[in-house]
Amino acid sequence: MRLSQFHLRTEKETPAEAEIISHRLMLKAGMIRKLAAGLYTWSPLGLRVMRKVEGIVREEMNRAGAIEMALPLIQPMDLWEETGRWQKFGGQLLKIKDRKEQEYCFSPTAEEAVTEFARNELTSYKQLPINLYQISTKFRDEIRPRFGVMRAREFVMKDAYSFHLDAASLDAGYRTMYDAYTRIFTRLGLKFRAVFADTGAIGGTASHEFHVLANSGEDALAWSDGSDYAANVELAEAVSPGARPAATEALRDIATPTQKTCEDVAALMGIPLQRTVKSVAVMGVDADGNDQFVLALVRGDHAVNEIKLTKLAGLGEYRMATEDEIMEHLGSEPGFLGPLNAKKPIRVIADRSVAAMADFVVGANKPGFHIAGVNWSRDLAEAEVADIRNVIAGDPSPDGHGTLGIARGIEVGHVFALGDKYSQAMNATVLDANGRAVHPLMGCYGVGVSRIVAAAIEQNHDDAGIIWPDTMAPWTVAVCMINPKNDPAVTAAAEALYEELQQRGIDTLLDDRGLRPGSMFADMELIGIPHRVVVSERGLAAGQFEYRHRRASEAESLDRDALLVRLGA
């Protein structure tokens, strides 16, 4: 590609709207332009990068035996009502009506549509297993779109759906997709980690997320230093610390007139934060469907894990208790809450770490006071015990090998074993070998194609701009001409090198715009071309080309043969 014939518009200033590195650099490099909140136009430059990602995803999906298809972006309400997700999916589901007042939605995912296709097309076990995929635009009406294309409302995703006769086949298909994803992210040149994950709104029986490791990642990942265990913190198990020690302190009130947090109480008393207990008041439902006041207890240095809490009986759709509800049940304002001296019967759930504590400090349910020297059995009844906290660095690994560390990650892929959730709901059946109608088991596998572009930048950049891995770069090599108008030999040599590299299968850009070296080099660094070759009058006189890798601190002079070797030509 000759740059004089390509649209490239870079910016010198940092856009005011940019929130994270990838957003800033994509705008500065001219890869995207904002159309509306969460909606972006992909420029020719940005689209070249995204197409490189799409190409690798498509190749590996095909290699894994999946078959490409295309499902509509607009989907009818009826299908989503069959699975109950028309209401359950929430505000992210953008709903519209046509001229006949029929309701539809913009597809955020396609389980319903592909199951509708399958129940009409698949009739026999002989057609299974089958894996169908598409690479297409999706839409989710994010309440607060942010971070550029990282959390946009419109995005490009590869979504695949497999159908199987039995669990063994589903397990094999799941592993095939897991391996395909590993190849995809390896080929893209990204540092990534696959972790156990919660199935969330998609549902299912098993799930792994694939994360690009980056400090800006929204997700916290727990990993073991003694094994290959890794999980999203939402799912990572916090194991019990062991047996509870014996009580040694007497129960006593502690005046805490302004101290409402565990940190402040610990500082006032001069004790470790780990000696305090945090009380979180929520509302769930009891066995009869009535509102139930629940007090969740975690150690003062720990945080309640909302996902784990929702998995407990009666807390599937819990909410935080209001101040009036707290006053009604505990008789105190927030900041001084605890499991003792409640005004009404309450459900108390203690995290495993709290259940193993002795002589701890909790709120007294009396404004301005906490209680110290609290012990189970002696001072309050043994509570319901569950794993309800986030793991932290230094916790023992749940698999019994090593301790956990915490890293940040950007989710770019997710694989689910759905089971028969959707085939049952939509009555999709095939005939088995005995002629019986059975609901096939399904798998679901997504890759955030447009998100990968931003995630790669978060992991690969410096002060000058983007540093693309070779397989994702808009061009692999940039041939830059210095003062071509002053020396026709420079133009001739640059064009000859450009043509030769193209013929050798290397995606090459010829910067023939005639810019000054500083501006030209700044553009090439900003847009992240991995390899830069400079053709100049001085270099030609010496029989040399100036070569610099995007990650190198200095350029080097190479003759033609050495340059071709360096470029892998």
Coordinates of C-alpha atoms in Angstrom, one line a residue:
M1 CA 0.0 0.0 0.0
R2 CA 1.3 3.5 -1.0
L3 CA 0.5 5.8 1.9
S4 CA -0.1 8.7 -0.5
Q5 CA -3.2 6.7 -1.8
F6 CA -4.4 5.7 1.7
H7 CA -6.5 7.7 4.2
L8 CA -4.3 8.3 7.3
R9 CA -5.0 11.2 9.7
T10 CA -3.2 11.2 13.0
E11 CA -3.5 13.6 15.9
K12 CA -0.8 15.3 17.9
E13 CA -2.8 16.1 20.9
T14 CA -4.3 13.7 23.4
P15 CA -8.1 13.6 22.9
A16 CA -9.9 15.0 26.0
E17 CA -12.5 12.1 25.8
A18 CA -9.9 9.4 26.1
E19 CA -10.0 7.4 29.3
I20 CA -7.4 4.6 28.9
I21 CA -4.3 4.1 26.8
S22 CA -6.0 2.1 24.1
H23 CA -8.8 4.7 23.7
R24 CA -6.2 7.5 23.5
L25 CA -3.9 5.8 21.0
M26 CA -6.7 4.6 18.8
L27 CA -8.0 8.2 18.5
K28 CA -4.6 9.7 18.0
A29 CA -3.7 7.1 15.4
G30 CA -6.9 7.7 13.6
M31 CA -8.1 4.2 14.0
I32 CA -11.6 5.1 15.2
R33 CA -13.8 8.2 15.4
K34 CA -16.7 8.6 17.8
L35 CA -20.2 8.8 16.2
A36 CA -22.2 8.7 19.4
A37 CA -21.8 7.3 23.0
G38 CA -20.5 3.8 22.6
L39 CA -20.6 4.0 18.8
Y40 CA -17.5 4.2 16.7
T41 CA -16.6 4.5 13.0
W42 CA -13.6 2.3 12.2
S43 CA -11.3 4.1 9.8
P44 CA -9.5 2.2 7.0
L45 CA -6.5 1.9 9.3
G46 CA -8.5 0.5 12.2
L47 CA -10.3 -1.8 9.9
R48 CA -7.1 -3.3 8.6
V49 CA -6.1 -4.3 12.1
M50 CA -9.5 -5.7 12.9
R51 CA -9.5 -7.7 9.7
K52 CA -6.1 -9.2 10.7
V53 CA -7.7 -10.4 13.9
E54 CA -10.8 -11.7 12.1
G55 CA -8.6 -13.6 9.7
I56 CA -6.8 -15.5 12.5
V57 CA -10.0 -16.2 14.3
R58 CA -11.6 -17.5 11.1
E59 CA -8.6 -19.7 10.2
E60 CA -8.6 -21.4 13.7
M61 CA -12.3 -21.9 13.8
N62 CA -12.2 -23.5 10.4
R63 CA -9.2 -25.6 11.5
A64 CA -11.3 -26.8 14.6
G65 CA -14.0 -28.0 12.3
A66 CA -16.5 -25.2 12.9
I67 CA -18.8 -24.0 10.0
E68 CA -19.3 -20.4 9.3
M69 CA -22.8 -19.0 8.9
A70 CA -24.6 -15.6 9.4
L71 CA -27.6 -14.9 11.7
P72 CA -29.7 -11.7 11.6
L73 CA -28.7 -8.8 13.8
I74 CA -32.4 -8.0 14.4
Q75 CA -34.2 -10.8 16.2
P76 CA -37.9 -11.3 17.1
M77 CA -39.2 -11.0 20.6
D78 CA -40.9 -14.4 20.4
L79 CA -37.7 -16.3 20.4
W80 CA -36.4 -14.4 23.4
E81 CA -39.6 -15.0 25.3
E82 CA -39.2 -18.7 24.8
T83 CA -36.1 -18.7 26.9
G84 CA -37.3 -16.1 29.3
R85 CA -34.5 -13.7 28.4
W86 CA -36.7 -11.0 26.9
Q87 CA -37.0 -9.6 30.5
K88 CA -34.1 -11.3 32.2
F89 CA -31.4 -9.9 30.0
G90 CA -32.2 -6.5 31.4
G91 CA -31.5 -3.0 30.0
Q92 CA -28.7 -4.1 27.8
L93 CA -31.2 -5.6 25.4
L94 CA -32.1 -2.8 23.0
K95 CA -35.7 -3.3 21.9
I96 CA -37.4 -1.9 18.8
K97 CA -40.8 -2.1 17.0
D98 CA -41.4 -2.3 13.2
R99 CA -44.2 -0.6 11.3
K100 CA -46.6 -3.4 12.3
E101 CA -45.8 -2.8 16.0
Q102 CA -44.0 -6.2 16.2
E103 CA -41.3 -6.2 18.8
Y104 CA -37.6 -7.1 18.0
C105 CA -34.2 -6.6 19.6
F106 CA -30.7 -5.9 18.4
S107 CA -28.8 -9.1 19.0
P108 CA -26.3 -9.0 21.9
T109 CA -25.7 -12.7 21.4
A110 CA -27.4 -15.4 19.4
E111 CA -28.3 -18.5 21.4
E112 CA -32.0 -18.1 20.6
A113 CA -31.5 -17.5 16.9
V114 CA -29.1 -20.4 16.4
T115 CA -31.3 -22.8 18.4
E116 CA -34.3 -21.8 16.2
F117 CA -32.1 -22.6 13.2
A118 CA -31.1 -26.0 14.7
R119 CA -34.6 -27.1 15.6
N120 CA -35.6 -26.7 12.0
E121 CA -32.4 -28.1 10.4
L122 CA -31.2 -30.8 12.7
T123 CA -33.4 -33.9 13.0
S124 CA -31.0 -36.8 13.6
Y125 CA -28.1 -37.7 15.9
K126 CA -26.3 -38.5 12.6
Q127 CA -26.0 -34.7 12.0
L128 CA -24.2 -34.3 15.4
P129 CA -21.9 -33.0 16.6
I130 CA -21.9 -29.7 14.7
N131 CA -20.4 -26.3 15.5
L132 CA -21.8 -23.2 13.8
Y133 CA -20.1 -19.8 14.0
Q134 CA -20.4 -16.3 12.8
I135 CA -18.3 -13.1 12.9
S136 CA -20.7 -10.2 13.1
T137 CA -21.8 -7.0 14.7
K138 CA -23.6 -7.2 18.1
F139 CA -25.3 -4.5 20.2
R140 CA -25.6 -4.2 24.0
D141 CA -27.1 -1.0 25.4
E142 CA -24.4 -0.4 28.0
I143 CA -25.6 1.9 30.8
R144 CA -22.3 3.7 30.7
P145 CA -20.3 2.9 27.6
R146 CA -16.6 3.8 28.2
F147 CA -13.0 3.1 27.4
G148 CA -13.6 3.5 23.6
V149 CA -14.2 0.2 21.9
M150 CA -13.3 -1.7 25.0
R151 CA -16.8 -1.3 26.3
A152 CA -18.8 0.1 23.4
R153 CA -22.4 -0.5 22.7
E154 CA -21.8 -1.8 19.2
F155 CA -19.0 -4.3 18.7
V156 CA -17.7 -7.1 16.5
M157 CA -17.8 -10.6 18.0
K158 CA -17.1 -14.2 16.9
D159 CA -19.8 -16.3 18.4
A160 CA -20.0 -20.1 17.9
Y161 CA -22.6 -22.7 19.0
S162 CA -22.1 -26.4 19.1
F163 CA -24.8 -29.2 19.4
H164 CA -24.0 -32.6 20.8
L165 CA -25.9 -35.8 21.5
D166 CA -24.3 -36.5 24.9
A167 CA -22.1 -35.1 27.6
A168 CA -18.9 -36.9 26.4
S169 CA -19.3 -35.2 23.0
L170 CA -19.9 -31.8 24.6
D171 CA -16.8 -32.2 26.7
A172 CA -14.8 -33.0 23.6
G173 CA -16.2 -30.1 21.7
Y174 CA -15.5 -27.8 24.7
R175 CA -11.9 -28.9 24.7
T176 CA -11.6 -28.4 21.0
M177 CA -12.8 -24.8 21.3
Y178 CA -10.5 -24.2 24.4
D179 CA -7.5 -25.4 22.3
A180 CA -8.6 -23.3 19.3
Y181 CA -8.8 -20.2 21.5
T182 CA -5.3 -20.9 22.9
R183 CA -4.0 -21.0 19.3
I184 CA -5.8 -17.8 18.4
F185 CA -4.4 -15.7 21.2
T186 CA -0.9 -17.3 20.8
R187 CA -0.9 -16.5 17.1
L188 CA -2.0 -12.9 17.9
G189 CA 1.1 -12.5 19.9
L190 CA -0.7 -11.7 23.2
K191 CA 0.1 -12.5 26.8
F192 CA -3.0 -14.2 28.0
R193 CA -4.4 -16.6 30.6
A194 CA -7.4 -18.9 30.6
V195 CA -9.3 -18.9 33.9
F196 CA -12.3 -20.7 35.4
A197 CA -15.3 -18.3 35.3
D198 CA -18.9 -17.8 36.3
T199 CA -21.5 -18.6 33.7
G200 CA -23.4 -15.4 34.3
A201 CA -26.4 -14.4 32.1
I202 CA -25.5 -17.0 29.4
G203 CA -25.9 -19.9 31.9
G204 CA -24.6 -23.4 31.6
T205 CA -22.5 -25.9 33.6
A206 CA -18.9 -24.9 32.9
S207 CA -17.1 -21.8 31.7
H208 CA -13.6 -20.5 31.0
E209 CA -12.6 -16.9 30.3
F210 CA -9.6 -15.9 28.2
H211 CA -7.9 -12.7 29.4
V212 CA -5.3 -10.5 27.9
L213 CA -3.1 -9.6 30.9
A214 CA -2.9 -5.8 31.4
N215 CA -2.8 -3.5 34.4
S216 CA -5.8 -1.6 33.1
G217 CA -7.9 -4.8 33.0
E218 CA -11.4 -4.6 34.6
D219 CA -11.2 -8.2 35.9
A220 CA -9.2 -9.5 38.8
L221 CA -7.7 -12.9 38.2
A222 CA -6.4 -15.3 40.8
W223 CA -3.6 -17.7 39.9
S224 CA -1.5 -20.2 41.8
D225 CA 2.2 -20.1 42.0
G226 CA 2.3 -23.8 42.6
S227 CA 0.1 -25.2 39.8
D228 CA -1.8 -24.2 36.7
Y229 CA -4.9 -23.2 38.7
A230 CA -6.4 -19.9 37.6
A231 CA -9.8 -18.4 38.0
N232 CA -11.7 -15.1 37.9
V233 CA -11.8 -13.7 41.4
E234 CA -15.6 -13.8 41.0
L235 CA -15.3 -17.6 41.1
A236 CA -12.1 -18.4 42.9
E237 CA -12.7 -20.4 46.1
A238 CA -11.5 -19.0 49.4
V239 CA -10.7 -22.0 51.4
S240 CA -11.1 -22.2 55.2
P241 CA -8.1 -21.0 57.2
G242 CA -8.5 -24.0 59.6
A243 CA -9.6 -24.6 63.2
R244 CA -10.9 -21.8 65.3
P245 CA -8.8 -20.8 68.3
A246 CA -10.1 -20.7 71.8
A247 CA -11.7 -17.6 73.3
T248 CA -9.4 -15.6 75.5
E249 CA -11.1 -12.2 75.9
A250 CA -14.2 -11.0 77.7
L251 CA -17.1 -9.4 75.8
R252 CA -17.0 -5.6 76.1
D253 CA -18.3 -2.4 74.4
I254 CA -15.9 -0.1 72.7
A255 CA -16.8 3.6 72.2
T256 CA -16.4 4.5 68.5
P257 CA -18.1 7.8 68.2
T258 CA -17.0 8.6 64.7
Q259 CA -15.3 5.3 63.6
K260 CA -17.7 3.6 61.2
T261 CA -15.3 1.5 59.1
C262 CA -13.3 -1.5 60.1
E263 CA -10.1 0.4 59.2
D264 CA -10.9 3.3 61.6
V265 CA -12.0 0.9 64.4
A266 CA -8.8 -1.1 64.1
A267 CA -6.7 2.0 64.1
L268 CA -8.6 3.4 67.2
M269 CA -8.1 0.1 69.1
G270 CA -4.5 -0.5 67.9
I271 CA -5.3 -4.0 66.6
P272 CA -4.8 -5.6 63.2
L273 CA -7.6 -5.1 60.6
Q274 CA -7.9 -8.9 60.5
R275 CA -9.4 -8.9 64.0
T276 CA -12.4 -7.0 62.8
V277 CA -15.6 -8.2 61.1
K278 CA -17.5 -6.3 58.4
S279 CA -21.3 -6.6 58.3
V280 CA -23.1 -6.2 55.0
A281 CA -26.9 -6.0 55.2
V282 CA -28.9 -7.3 52.2
M283 CA -32.5 -8.4 51.4
G284 CA -33.2 -11.8 50.0
V285 CA -36.3 -14.1 50.1
D286 CA -37.2 -16.9 52.5
A287 CA -38.6 -20.3 51.5
D288 CA -42.1 -18.9 51.4
G289 CA -41.1 -16.1 49.0
N290 CA -41.2 -13.4 51.6
D291 CA -38.5 -10.7 52.1
Q292 CA -35.7 -11.9 54.3
F293 CA -33.1 -9.7 56.1
V294 CA -29.6 -11.2 55.8
L295 CA -26.4 -10.1 57.4
A296 CA -23.3 -11.2 55.5
L297 CA -20.1 -11.2 57.6
V298 CA -16.6 -11.0 56.2
R299 CA -13.2 -10.2 57.8
G300 CA -12.4 -6.5 57.9
D301 CA -9.7 -6.8 55.3
H302 CA -11.9 -8.9 52.9
A303 CA -14.7 -7.9 50.5
V304 CA -18.0 -9.6 49.9
N305 CA -18.1 -11.5 46.6
E306 CA -21.5 -10.6 45.0
I307 CA -21.5 -13.5 42.6
K308 CA -20.9 -16.1 45.4
L309 CA -23.6 -14.5 47.5
T310 CA -26.2 -14.8 44.7
K311 CA -25.6 -18.5 44.5
L312 CA -26.8 -19.1 48.1
A313 CA -30.4 -20.1 48.7
G314 CA -32.8 -17.1 48.8
L315 CA -30.2 -14.7 47.5
G316 CA -30.4 -15.2 43.8
E317 CA -31.6 -11.7 43.2
Y318 CA -30.7 -10.0 46.5
R319 CA -30.4 -6.2 46.9
M320 CA -28.8 -4.0 49.5
A321 CA -31.0 -3.3 52.5
T322 CA -32.3 0.2 52.9
E323 CA -31.6 2.3 56.0
D324 CA -35.2 1.9 57.1
E325 CA -34.9 -1.9 56.8
I326 CA -31.6 -1.9 58.7
M327 CA -33.2 0.2 61.5
E328 CA -36.2 -2.1 61.7
H329 CA -34.1 -5.2 62.0
L330 CA -31.0 -4.1 63.8
G331 CA -32.0 -0.8 65.4
S332 CA -28.9 1.1 64.3
E333 CA -27.6 3.3 61.5
P334 CA -25.0 1.8 59.1
G335 CA -21.5 1.9 60.3
F336 CA -22.2 0.2 63.6
L337 CA -23.9 -3.0 62.4
G338 CA -23.3 -6.5 63.8
P339 CA -24.9 -9.9 64.4
L340 CA -25.5 -9.3 68.2
N341 CA -28.5 -7.6 69.7
A342 CA -30.7 -7.6 66.6
K343 CA -34.3 -6.3 67.1
K344 CA -35.8 -9.0 64.9
P345 CA -34.7 -12.5 63.9
I346 CA -32.2 -12.3 61.0
R347 CA -30.3 -14.7 58.8
V348 CA -26.6 -14.5 59.5
I349 CA -24.1 -15.9 56.9
A350 CA -20.5 -15.9 58.0
D351 CA -17.6 -16.3 55.6
R352 CA -15.3 -19.3 56.3
S353 CA -12.6 -16.9 57.6
V354 CA -15.1 -15.3 60.0
A355 CA -16.3 -18.7 61.2
A356 CA -12.7 -19.5 62.2
M357 CA -12.2 -16.3 64.2
A358 CA -12.1 -15.8 67.9
D359 CA -12.1 -12.6 70.0
F360 CA -13.2 -10.4 67.1
V361 CA -14.7 -7.0 66.9
V362 CA -18.1 -6.2 65.3
G363 CA -20.6 -3.4 65.3
A364 CA -22.8 -3.2 68.4
N365 CA -26.0 -2.3 66.7
K366 CA -25.8 0.9 68.8
P367 CA -24.7 4.2 67.3
G368 CA -21.2 5.1 68.4
F369 CA -20.2 1.6 69.6
H370 CA -18.6 -1.6 68.6
I371 CA -18.2 -4.8 70.6
A372 CA -14.8 -6.5 71.2
G373 CA -14.0 -10.0 72.4
V374 CA -16.9 -11.6 70.4
N375 CA -16.8 -15.4 70.2
W376 CA -19.0 -17.9 68.5
S377 CA -21.2 -20.2 70.6
R378 CA -20.4 -18.2 73.8
D379 CA -21.7 -14.8 72.6
L380 CA -23.8 -15.6 69.6
A381 CA -25.2 -18.7 67.9
E382 CA -23.1 -20.5 65.3
A383 CA -23.9 -18.9 61.9
E384 CA -24.5 -20.4 58.5
V385 CA -21.1 -20.7 57.0
A386 CA -20.3 -20.2 53.3
D387 CA -17.5 -19.0 51.0
I388 CA -18.8 -15.4 50.3
R389 CA -15.6 -13.4 49.9
N390 CA -13.1 -12.4 47.2
V391 CA -9.8 -14.2 47.4
I392 CA -6.7 -12.0 48.0
A393 CA -3.0 -12.4 47.2
G394 CA -1.4 -14.9 49.6
D395 CA -4.5 -17.1 50.1
P396 CA -3.8 -20.8 49.7
S397 CA -4.7 -22.1 46.2
P398 CA -8.0 -24.1 46.2
D399 CA -6.3 -27.0 44.5
G400 CA -4.0 -27.4 47.5
H401 CA -0.8 -26.4 45.6
G402 CA 0.9 -23.1 46.2
T403 CA -0.6 -19.7 47.1
L404 CA -2.7 -17.3 45.0
G405 CA -1.5 -14.1 43.3
I406 CA -3.8 -11.5 41.7
A407 CA -3.4 -10.1 38.2
R408 CA -5.5 -7.8 36.1
G409 CA -7.0 -9.0 32.8
I410 CA -9.2 -7.9 29.9
E411 CA -11.7 -10.6 28.9
V412 CA -11.4 -11.3 25.2
G413 CA -12.9 -14.8 24.9
H414 CA -15.3 -17.0 26.8
V415 CA -16.3 -20.6 26.4
F416 CA -19.4 -22.1 28.0
A417 CA -20.8 -25.6 28.3
L418 CA -24.5 -24.7 28.1
G419 CA -26.0 -28.2 28.5
D420 CA -29.7 -28.4 27.4
K421 CA -30.7 -25.0 28.8
Y422 CA -31.7 -23.5 25.4
S423 CA -32.7 -26.7 23.6
Q424 CA -35.1 -27.6 26.4
A425 CA -36.5 -24.1 26.6
M426 CA -37.1 -24.0 22.8
N427 CA -37.9 -27.7 22.5
A428 CA -35.2 -28.3 19.9
T429 CA -34.9 -32.1 19.5
V430 CA -33.2 -34.7 17.4
L431 CA -33.8 -38.4 17.1
D432 CA -31.2 -40.6 18.8
A433 CA -30.1 -44.1 17.6
N434 CA -33.2 -45.6 19.2
G435 CA -35.6 -43.2 17.5
R436 CA -36.3 -41.2 20.6
A437 CA -36.6 -37.4 20.6
V438 CA -33.8 -35.9 22.8
H439 CA -32.7 -32.4 23.5
P440 CA -29.1 -31.9 22.2
L441 CA -26.5 -30.4 24.6
M442 CA -25.0 -27.1 23.5
G443 CA -21.8 -25.2 23.9
C444 CA -21.3 -21.5 23.3
Y445 CA -18.0 -19.8 22.4
G446 CA -17.3 -16.1 22.0
V447 CA -14.4 -14.0 21.0
G448 CA -14.5 -10.2 21.2
V449 CA -12.8 -9.3 17.9
S450 CA -13.0 -5.5 18.2
R451 CA -12.1 -5.7 21.9
I452 CA -9.0 -7.7 21.1
V453 CA -7.7 -4.7 19.1
A454 CA -8.0 -2.4 22.2
A455 CA -6.7 -5.1 24.6
A456 CA -3.6 -5.6 22.5
I457 CA -2.8 -1.9 22.7
E458 CA -3.2 -1.9 26.5
Q459 CA -0.6 -4.6 26.6
N460 CA 1.7 -3.3 23.8
H461 CA 2.5 0.4 23.8
D462 CA 5.1 3.0 24.9
D463 CA 5.2 6.8 25.0
A464 CA 5.5 7.1 21.3
G465 CA 2.4 5.0 20.5
I466 CA 1.2 1.5 19.7
I467 CA 3.5 -1.5 19.3
W468 CA 1.6 -4.1 17.3
P469 CA 2.5 -7.8 17.3
D470 CA 3.4 -8.7 13.7
T471 CA 0.3 -10.7 13.1
M472 CA -2.0 -7.8 14.1
A473 CA -0.2 -4.9 12.6
P474 CA -2.0 -3.0 9.7
W475 CA 1.3 -3.5 7.8
T476 CA 4.3 -5.5 8.9
V477 CA 7.0 -3.3 7.3
A478 CA 7.0 0.4 6.6
V479 CA 9.5 1.6 3.9
C480 CA 10.2 5.3 4.4
M481 CA 11.8 7.6 1.8
I482 CA 13.9 10.5 2.9
N483 CA 13.8 13.5 0.5
P484 CA 12.7 11.6 -2.5
K485 CA 12.2 14.7 -4.6
N486 CA 15.9 15.6 -4.3
D487 CA 17.2 12.2 -5.4
P488 CA 15.3 10.0 -7.9
A489 CA 17.5 7.1 -6.9
V490 CA 15.9 7.2 -3.4
T491 CA 12.5 6.8 -4.9
A492 CA 13.6 4.1 -7.3
A493 CA 15.3 2.1 -4.5
A494 CA 12.4 2.5 -2.1
E495 CA 9.9 1.4 -4.7
A496 CA 12.0 -1.5 -5.7
L497 CA 12.4 -2.7 -2.1
Y498 CA 8.6 -2.2 -1.6
E499 CA 7.8 -4.3 -4.6
E500 CA 10.2 -7.0 -3.6
L501 CA 8.8 -7.3 -0.1
Q502 CA 5.3 -7.4 -1.4
Q503 CA 6.2 -10.2 -3.9
R504 CA 7.8 -12.2 -1.0
G505 CA 4.4 -12.1 0.9
I506 CA 5.3 -9.4 3.4
D507 CA 2.5 -6.9 4.0
T508 CA 4.4 -3.6 3.3
L509 CA 3.6 0.1 3.5
L510 CA 5.4 2.6 1.3
D511 CA 5.5 6.0 2.9
D512 CA 5.7 8.2 -0.2
R513 CA 4.1 11.3 1.3
G514 CA 7.3 13.3 1.2
L515 CA 7.1 14.3 4.9
R516 CA 10.1 15.4 7.0
P517 CA 11.8 12.5 8.7
G518 CA 10.6 13.5 12.2
S519 CA 6.9 13.7 11.3
M520 CA 7.1 10.5 9.2
F521 CA 8.8 8.5 11.9
A522 CA 6.4 9.8 14.5
D523 CA 3.5 8.5 12.5
M524 CA 5.0 5.1 12.0
E525 CA 5.7 4.8 15.7
L526 CA 2.2 6.0 16.6
I527 CA 0.4 3.6 14.4
G528 CA 2.7 0.8 15.6
I529 CA 4.4 -0.7 12.4
P530 CA 6.7 -3.4 13.8
H531 CA 9.5 -3.0 11.2
R532 CA 10.7 0.3 9.7
V533 CA 13.2 0.6 6.8
V534 CA 14.5 4.0 5.8
V535 CA 15.9 4.6 2.3
S536 CA 18.1 7.7 2.1
E537 CA 20.7 9.2 -0.2
R538 CA 23.4 8.7 2.4
G539 CA 22.4 5.1 3.0
L540 CA 22.3 4.3 -0.7
A541 CA 25.8 5.7 -1.1
A542 CA 27.0 3.3 1.6
G543 CA 25.0 0.4 0.2
Q544 CA 22.9 0.3 3.4
F545 CA 19.3 0.5 4.6
E546 CA 18.5 1.9 8.1
Y547 CA 16.4 -0.7 9.9
R548 CA 14.7 -0.4 13.3
H549 CA 12.3 -2.7 15.1
R550 CA 9.5 -0.9 16.8
R551 CA 10.7 -2.1 20.2
A552 CA 14.4 -1.3 19.6
S553 CA 16.0 1.8 21.1
E554 CA 18.4 2.3 18.2
A555 CA 18.4 1.9 14.5
E556 CA 21.0 -0.2 12.7
S557 CA 22.5 -0.2 9.2
L558 CA 22.0 -3.4 7.1
D559 CA 22.8 -4.3 3.5
R560 CA 20.1 -5.6 1.3
D561 CA 20.7 -9.3 2.0
A562 CA 20.9 -8.8 5.8
L563 CA 17.8 -6.7 5.7
L564 CA 15.8 -9.4 3.9
V565 CA 17.0 -12.0 6.4
R566 CA 16.0 -9.7 9.3
L567 CA 12.5 -9.3 7.8
G568 CA 12.1 -13.0 7.2
A569 CA 11.8 -12.6 3.5

